[in-house]
Short mmCIF file of N, CA and C in Angstrom, two decimals:
data_model
loop_
_atom_site.label_atom_id
_atom_site.label_comp_id
_atom_site.label_asym_id
_atom_site.label_seq_id
_atom_site.Cartn_x
_atom_site.Cartn_y
_atom_site.Cartn_z
N UNK A 115 19.34 148.74 -106.22
CA UNK A 115 19.67 149.55 -105.14
C UNK A 115 21.15 149.72 -105.02
N UNK A 116 21.63 150.91 -104.78
CA UNK A 116 23.06 151.14 -104.60
C UNK A 116 23.59 150.58 -103.32
N UNK A 117 24.65 149.71 -103.37
CA UNK A 117 25.16 149.11 -102.21
C UNK A 117 25.71 150.07 -101.13
N UNK A 118 26.08 151.27 -101.61
CA UNK A 118 26.60 152.26 -100.61
C UNK A 118 25.51 152.94 -99.85
N UNK A 119 24.26 152.97 -100.36
CA UNK A 119 23.23 153.60 -99.66
C UNK A 119 22.24 152.67 -99.05
N UNK A 120 22.51 151.39 -99.06
CA UNK A 120 21.58 150.40 -98.50
C UNK A 120 21.56 150.48 -97.02
N UNK A 121 20.41 150.46 -96.49
CA UNK A 121 20.29 150.45 -94.96
C UNK A 121 20.44 149.11 -94.42
N UNK A 122 21.24 149.06 -93.28
CA UNK A 122 21.47 147.80 -92.53
C UNK A 122 20.76 147.82 -91.29
N UNK A 123 20.18 146.73 -90.83
CA UNK A 123 19.40 146.79 -89.57
C UNK A 123 20.33 146.33 -88.34
N UNK A 124 20.19 147.16 -87.33
CA UNK A 124 20.95 146.84 -86.06
C UNK A 124 19.88 146.64 -84.94
N UNK A 125 19.96 145.54 -84.36
CA UNK A 125 19.02 145.23 -83.21
C UNK A 125 19.80 145.29 -81.87
N UNK A 126 19.42 146.24 -80.87
CA UNK A 126 20.06 146.21 -79.64
C UNK A 126 19.10 145.66 -78.65
N UNK A 127 19.29 144.43 -78.14
CA UNK A 127 18.33 143.86 -77.20
C UNK A 127 18.29 144.72 -75.82
N UNK A 128 17.22 144.57 -75.19
CA UNK A 128 17.10 145.26 -73.92
C UNK A 128 18.14 144.89 -72.93
N UNK A 129 18.59 145.97 -72.17
CA UNK A 129 19.60 145.71 -71.14
C UNK A 129 20.95 145.09 -71.66
N UNK A 130 21.25 145.50 -72.83
CA UNK A 130 22.55 144.96 -73.40
C UNK A 130 23.24 146.17 -74.27
N UNK A 131 24.44 145.87 -74.70
CA UNK A 131 25.19 146.89 -75.51
C UNK A 131 25.62 146.27 -76.82
N UNK A 132 25.95 147.13 -77.72
CA UNK A 132 26.42 146.67 -79.01
C UNK A 132 27.52 147.68 -79.52
N UNK A 133 28.54 147.14 -80.15
CA UNK A 133 29.69 147.83 -80.57
C UNK A 133 29.74 148.03 -82.06
N UNK A 134 29.83 149.23 -82.63
CA UNK A 134 29.99 149.44 -84.08
C UNK A 134 31.40 150.04 -84.23
N UNK A 135 32.20 149.47 -84.97
CA UNK A 135 33.64 150.01 -85.23
C UNK A 135 33.58 150.90 -86.52
N UNK A 136 34.54 151.79 -86.54
CA UNK A 136 34.78 152.69 -87.74
C UNK A 136 33.41 153.33 -88.21
N UNK A 137 32.84 154.08 -87.36
CA UNK A 137 31.56 154.68 -87.52
C UNK A 137 31.56 156.17 -88.24
N UNK A 138 32.69 156.45 -88.81
CA UNK A 138 32.72 157.74 -89.51
C UNK A 138 31.78 157.79 -90.65
N UNK A 139 30.95 158.91 -90.61
CA UNK A 139 30.04 159.11 -91.73
C UNK A 139 28.88 158.20 -91.72
N UNK A 140 28.59 157.40 -90.67
CA UNK A 140 27.46 156.57 -90.54
C UNK A 140 26.15 157.37 -90.15
N UNK A 141 25.10 157.14 -90.90
CA UNK A 141 23.88 157.75 -90.50
C UNK A 141 23.01 156.64 -89.84
N UNK A 142 22.47 156.96 -88.64
CA UNK A 142 21.70 156.06 -87.92
C UNK A 142 20.22 156.61 -87.79
N UNK A 143 19.34 155.65 -87.97
CA UNK A 143 17.85 155.95 -87.93
C UNK A 143 17.27 155.02 -86.96
N UNK A 144 16.70 155.53 -85.90
CA UNK A 144 16.02 154.61 -84.86
C UNK A 144 14.54 154.44 -85.37
N UNK A 145 14.26 153.17 -85.53
CA UNK A 145 12.85 152.80 -86.06
C UNK A 145 12.03 152.24 -84.96
N UNK A 146 12.49 151.81 -83.83
CA UNK A 146 11.75 151.29 -82.70
C UNK A 146 12.57 151.41 -81.44
N UNK A 147 11.90 151.70 -80.38
CA UNK A 147 12.53 151.81 -79.01
C UNK A 147 13.34 153.07 -78.82
N UNK A 148 14.33 153.02 -77.99
CA UNK A 148 15.26 154.12 -77.79
C UNK A 148 16.66 153.60 -77.61
N UNK A 149 17.69 154.26 -78.13
CA UNK A 149 19.10 153.75 -78.03
C UNK A 149 19.97 154.89 -77.50
N UNK A 150 20.81 154.65 -76.57
CA UNK A 150 21.78 155.51 -76.05
C UNK A 150 23.09 155.22 -76.73
N UNK A 151 23.69 156.24 -77.45
CA UNK A 151 24.83 156.12 -78.27
C UNK A 151 26.04 156.93 -77.74
N UNK A 152 27.15 156.33 -77.53
CA UNK A 152 28.36 156.95 -77.04
C UNK A 152 29.41 156.65 -78.14
N UNK A 153 30.07 157.75 -78.58
CA UNK A 153 31.17 157.66 -79.53
C UNK A 153 32.43 158.11 -78.88
N UNK A 154 33.45 157.21 -79.00
CA UNK A 154 34.79 157.47 -78.42
C UNK A 154 35.32 158.77 -79.05
N UNK A 155 35.73 159.66 -78.15
CA UNK A 155 36.33 160.89 -78.64
C UNK A 155 35.40 162.07 -78.70
N UNK A 156 34.07 161.75 -78.43
CA UNK A 156 33.01 162.74 -78.47
C UNK A 156 32.49 163.02 -77.00
N UNK A 157 32.51 164.21 -76.60
CA UNK A 157 32.17 164.42 -75.17
C UNK A 157 30.64 164.48 -74.96
N UNK A 158 29.85 164.20 -75.94
CA UNK A 158 28.37 164.21 -75.77
C UNK A 158 27.85 162.83 -76.16
N UNK A 159 26.77 162.44 -75.50
CA UNK A 159 26.07 161.20 -75.89
C UNK A 159 24.80 161.56 -76.62
N UNK A 160 24.28 160.64 -77.41
CA UNK A 160 23.05 160.85 -78.13
C UNK A 160 22.06 159.83 -77.58
N UNK A 161 20.87 160.25 -77.49
CA UNK A 161 19.68 159.25 -77.22
C UNK A 161 18.72 159.41 -78.46
N UNK A 162 18.71 158.35 -79.17
CA UNK A 162 17.71 158.40 -80.38
C UNK A 162 16.43 157.69 -79.99
N UNK A 163 15.31 158.25 -80.25
CA UNK A 163 14.02 157.59 -80.07
C UNK A 163 13.46 157.26 -81.50
N UNK A 164 12.49 156.51 -81.57
CA UNK A 164 11.87 156.06 -82.81
C UNK A 164 11.49 157.32 -83.71
N UNK A 165 12.05 157.24 -84.91
CA UNK A 165 11.80 158.36 -85.92
C UNK A 165 12.99 159.39 -85.93
N UNK A 166 13.85 159.29 -84.95
CA UNK A 166 15.00 160.27 -84.89
C UNK A 166 16.20 159.65 -85.59
N UNK A 167 17.03 160.52 -86.14
CA UNK A 167 18.22 160.11 -86.82
C UNK A 167 19.47 161.08 -86.41
N UNK A 168 20.63 160.44 -86.66
CA UNK A 168 21.91 161.19 -86.34
C UNK A 168 22.97 160.69 -87.32
N UNK A 169 23.88 161.61 -87.68
CA UNK A 169 25.03 161.31 -88.52
C UNK A 169 26.29 161.44 -87.65
N UNK A 170 27.02 160.37 -87.58
CA UNK A 170 28.28 160.33 -86.77
C UNK A 170 29.48 160.80 -87.66
N UNK A 171 30.34 161.68 -87.04
CA UNK A 171 31.36 162.23 -87.77
C UNK A 171 32.80 161.74 -87.50
N UNK A 172 32.98 161.22 -86.24
CA UNK A 172 34.24 160.78 -85.88
C UNK A 172 34.60 159.35 -86.37
N UNK A 173 35.82 159.07 -86.74
CA UNK A 173 36.19 157.79 -87.27
C UNK A 173 36.55 156.75 -86.10
N UNK A 174 35.66 156.64 -85.14
CA UNK A 174 35.93 155.85 -84.07
C UNK A 174 34.77 154.89 -83.77
N UNK A 175 34.90 154.04 -82.81
CA UNK A 175 33.91 153.02 -82.39
C UNK A 175 32.81 153.74 -81.68
N UNK A 176 31.61 153.12 -81.81
CA UNK A 176 30.46 153.66 -81.01
C UNK A 176 29.91 152.48 -80.13
N UNK A 177 29.38 152.85 -79.05
CA UNK A 177 28.72 151.87 -78.19
C UNK A 177 27.27 152.25 -78.06
N UNK A 178 26.44 151.31 -78.33
CA UNK A 178 24.88 151.57 -78.33
C UNK A 178 24.40 150.69 -77.15
N UNK A 179 23.51 151.20 -76.37
CA UNK A 179 22.89 150.45 -75.37
C UNK A 179 21.37 150.86 -75.33
N UNK A 180 20.61 149.98 -74.79
CA UNK A 180 19.13 150.23 -74.62
C UNK A 180 18.50 149.62 -73.45
N UNK A 181 17.68 150.28 -72.93
CA UNK A 181 17.02 149.70 -71.59
C UNK A 181 16.00 148.68 -71.97
N UNK A 182 15.21 148.91 -72.99
CA UNK A 182 14.14 147.98 -73.27
C UNK A 182 14.15 147.46 -74.66
N UNK A 183 15.26 147.75 -75.42
CA UNK A 183 15.49 147.20 -76.73
C UNK A 183 15.29 148.37 -77.72
N UNK A 184 16.01 148.23 -78.86
CA UNK A 184 15.87 149.25 -79.94
C UNK A 184 16.26 148.61 -81.20
N UNK A 185 15.66 149.13 -82.30
CA UNK A 185 15.97 148.73 -83.65
C UNK A 185 16.37 149.95 -84.41
N UNK A 186 17.58 149.86 -85.10
CA UNK A 186 18.05 150.99 -85.83
C UNK A 186 18.42 150.63 -87.25
N UNK A 187 18.50 151.56 -88.14
CA UNK A 187 18.97 151.30 -89.49
C UNK A 187 20.26 152.13 -89.66
N UNK A 188 21.26 151.62 -90.36
CA UNK A 188 22.43 152.37 -90.55
C UNK A 188 22.87 152.26 -91.96
N UNK A 189 23.49 153.37 -92.48
CA UNK A 189 24.07 153.44 -93.81
C UNK A 189 25.09 154.51 -93.90
N UNK A 190 25.98 154.38 -94.84
CA UNK A 190 27.01 155.43 -95.06
C UNK A 190 26.31 156.74 -95.51
N UNK A 191 26.68 157.83 -94.87
CA UNK A 191 26.06 159.12 -95.17
C UNK A 191 27.02 159.94 -95.97
N UNK A 192 26.54 160.42 -97.13
CA UNK A 192 27.28 161.40 -97.94
C UNK A 192 28.67 160.77 -98.35
N UNK A 193 28.64 159.57 -98.92
CA UNK A 193 29.79 158.84 -99.24
C UNK A 193 30.78 159.65 -100.23
N UNK A 194 30.11 160.37 -101.15
CA UNK A 194 30.99 161.15 -102.12
C UNK A 194 31.72 162.22 -101.47
N UNK A 195 31.16 162.89 -100.49
CA UNK A 195 31.82 164.01 -99.82
C UNK A 195 33.11 163.46 -98.99
N UNK A 196 32.96 162.25 -98.44
CA UNK A 196 34.08 161.77 -97.72
C UNK A 196 35.26 161.39 -98.60
N UNK A 197 34.92 160.99 -99.92
CA UNK A 197 36.02 160.66 -100.79
C UNK A 197 36.79 161.82 -101.23
N UNK A 198 36.21 162.98 -101.11
CA UNK A 198 36.76 164.30 -101.65
C UNK A 198 37.87 164.91 -100.79
N UNK A 199 38.22 164.26 -99.74
CA UNK A 199 39.29 164.86 -98.88
C UNK A 199 40.59 164.81 -99.57
N UNK A 200 41.41 165.87 -99.35
CA UNK A 200 42.71 165.97 -99.91
C UNK A 200 43.74 165.00 -99.41
N UNK A 201 44.79 164.78 -100.17
CA UNK A 201 45.72 163.77 -99.70
C UNK A 201 46.43 164.10 -98.44
N UNK A 202 46.71 165.44 -98.15
CA UNK A 202 47.30 165.81 -96.92
C UNK A 202 46.48 165.51 -95.69
N UNK A 203 45.12 165.84 -95.87
CA UNK A 203 44.22 165.59 -94.72
C UNK A 203 44.14 164.08 -94.48
N UNK A 204 44.13 163.20 -95.55
CA UNK A 204 44.01 161.77 -95.37
C UNK A 204 45.33 161.27 -94.66
N UNK A 205 46.50 161.82 -95.06
CA UNK A 205 47.76 161.43 -94.44
C UNK A 205 47.75 161.85 -92.99
N UNK A 206 47.34 163.02 -92.60
CA UNK A 206 47.29 163.47 -91.24
C UNK A 206 46.26 162.69 -90.43
N UNK A 207 45.24 162.18 -91.04
CA UNK A 207 44.26 161.39 -90.39
C UNK A 207 44.84 160.11 -89.88
N UNK A 208 45.86 159.62 -90.55
CA UNK A 208 46.44 158.36 -89.97
C UNK A 208 47.06 158.43 -88.70
N UNK A 209 47.48 159.71 -88.30
CA UNK A 209 48.09 159.88 -87.07
C UNK A 209 47.12 160.42 -85.96
N UNK A 210 45.87 160.53 -86.25
CA UNK A 210 44.87 160.97 -85.36
C UNK A 210 44.59 159.73 -84.38
N UNK A 211 44.74 159.98 -83.11
CA UNK A 211 44.56 158.88 -82.11
C UNK A 211 43.13 158.34 -82.14
N UNK A 212 42.22 159.07 -82.63
CA UNK A 212 40.81 158.54 -82.71
C UNK A 212 40.64 157.43 -83.70
N UNK A 213 41.64 157.32 -84.67
CA UNK A 213 41.56 156.23 -85.70
C UNK A 213 41.99 154.88 -85.12
N UNK A 214 42.68 154.98 -84.01
CA UNK A 214 43.11 153.64 -83.36
C UNK A 214 41.89 152.87 -82.89
N UNK A 215 42.11 151.60 -82.95
CA UNK A 215 41.11 150.67 -82.53
C UNK A 215 41.21 150.39 -81.02
N UNK A 216 41.93 151.12 -80.31
CA UNK A 216 42.21 150.88 -78.89
C UNK A 216 40.85 150.75 -78.09
N UNK A 217 39.90 151.60 -78.39
CA UNK A 217 38.62 151.51 -77.75
C UNK A 217 37.86 150.26 -78.07
N UNK A 218 37.92 149.94 -79.32
CA UNK A 218 37.24 148.71 -79.76
C UNK A 218 37.96 147.46 -79.17
N UNK A 219 39.29 147.51 -79.17
CA UNK A 219 40.01 146.32 -78.58
C UNK A 219 39.72 146.18 -77.18
N UNK A 220 39.66 147.32 -76.44
CA UNK A 220 39.36 147.30 -75.03
C UNK A 220 37.99 146.76 -74.72
N UNK A 221 37.07 146.91 -75.68
CA UNK A 221 35.68 146.45 -75.39
C UNK A 221 35.42 145.04 -76.03
N UNK A 222 36.45 144.53 -76.79
CA UNK A 222 36.28 143.27 -77.43
C UNK A 222 35.89 142.15 -76.40
N UNK A 223 35.05 141.30 -76.71
CA UNK A 223 34.53 140.20 -75.91
C UNK A 223 33.68 140.63 -74.77
N UNK A 224 33.53 141.93 -74.64
CA UNK A 224 32.62 142.39 -73.49
C UNK A 224 31.28 142.82 -74.02
N UNK A 225 31.17 143.14 -75.27
CA UNK A 225 29.92 143.54 -75.88
C UNK A 225 29.79 142.93 -77.30
N UNK A 226 28.62 142.81 -77.77
CA UNK A 226 28.37 142.24 -79.08
C UNK A 226 28.70 143.21 -80.20
N UNK A 227 29.24 142.74 -81.27
CA UNK A 227 29.55 143.51 -82.47
C UNK A 227 28.37 143.47 -83.39
N UNK A 228 28.10 144.65 -83.98
CA UNK A 228 27.02 144.83 -84.96
C UNK A 228 27.65 144.86 -86.37
N UNK A 229 27.07 144.20 -87.26
CA UNK A 229 27.67 144.21 -88.58
C UNK A 229 27.20 145.46 -89.40
N UNK A 230 27.97 146.51 -89.33
CA UNK A 230 27.81 147.72 -90.03
C UNK A 230 28.75 147.89 -91.11
#
């Protein structure tokens, strides 16, 4: 199995939150329950129910919460396409405020981290 395409399981207990940092290009698949997903810098929230999937495009932290618990799978999506960015775009990305971990640092110790 390719390590870049291996699915990792994320469990969000009921009435709790979970933080995933550096979520650019992560594909999420909800396998049980429902999860509310908020990504820093994105003005829309996602609600994934069992069987639904989403690909996150911003290089920022996401916060997931669930009312009654949820199980999700995550993996890098289209890893080869992300490597193909030009050097100028990569350089300009360093100055993008969404790359900062300020949101993650602000939430540190308040919510559990998921190993993605």
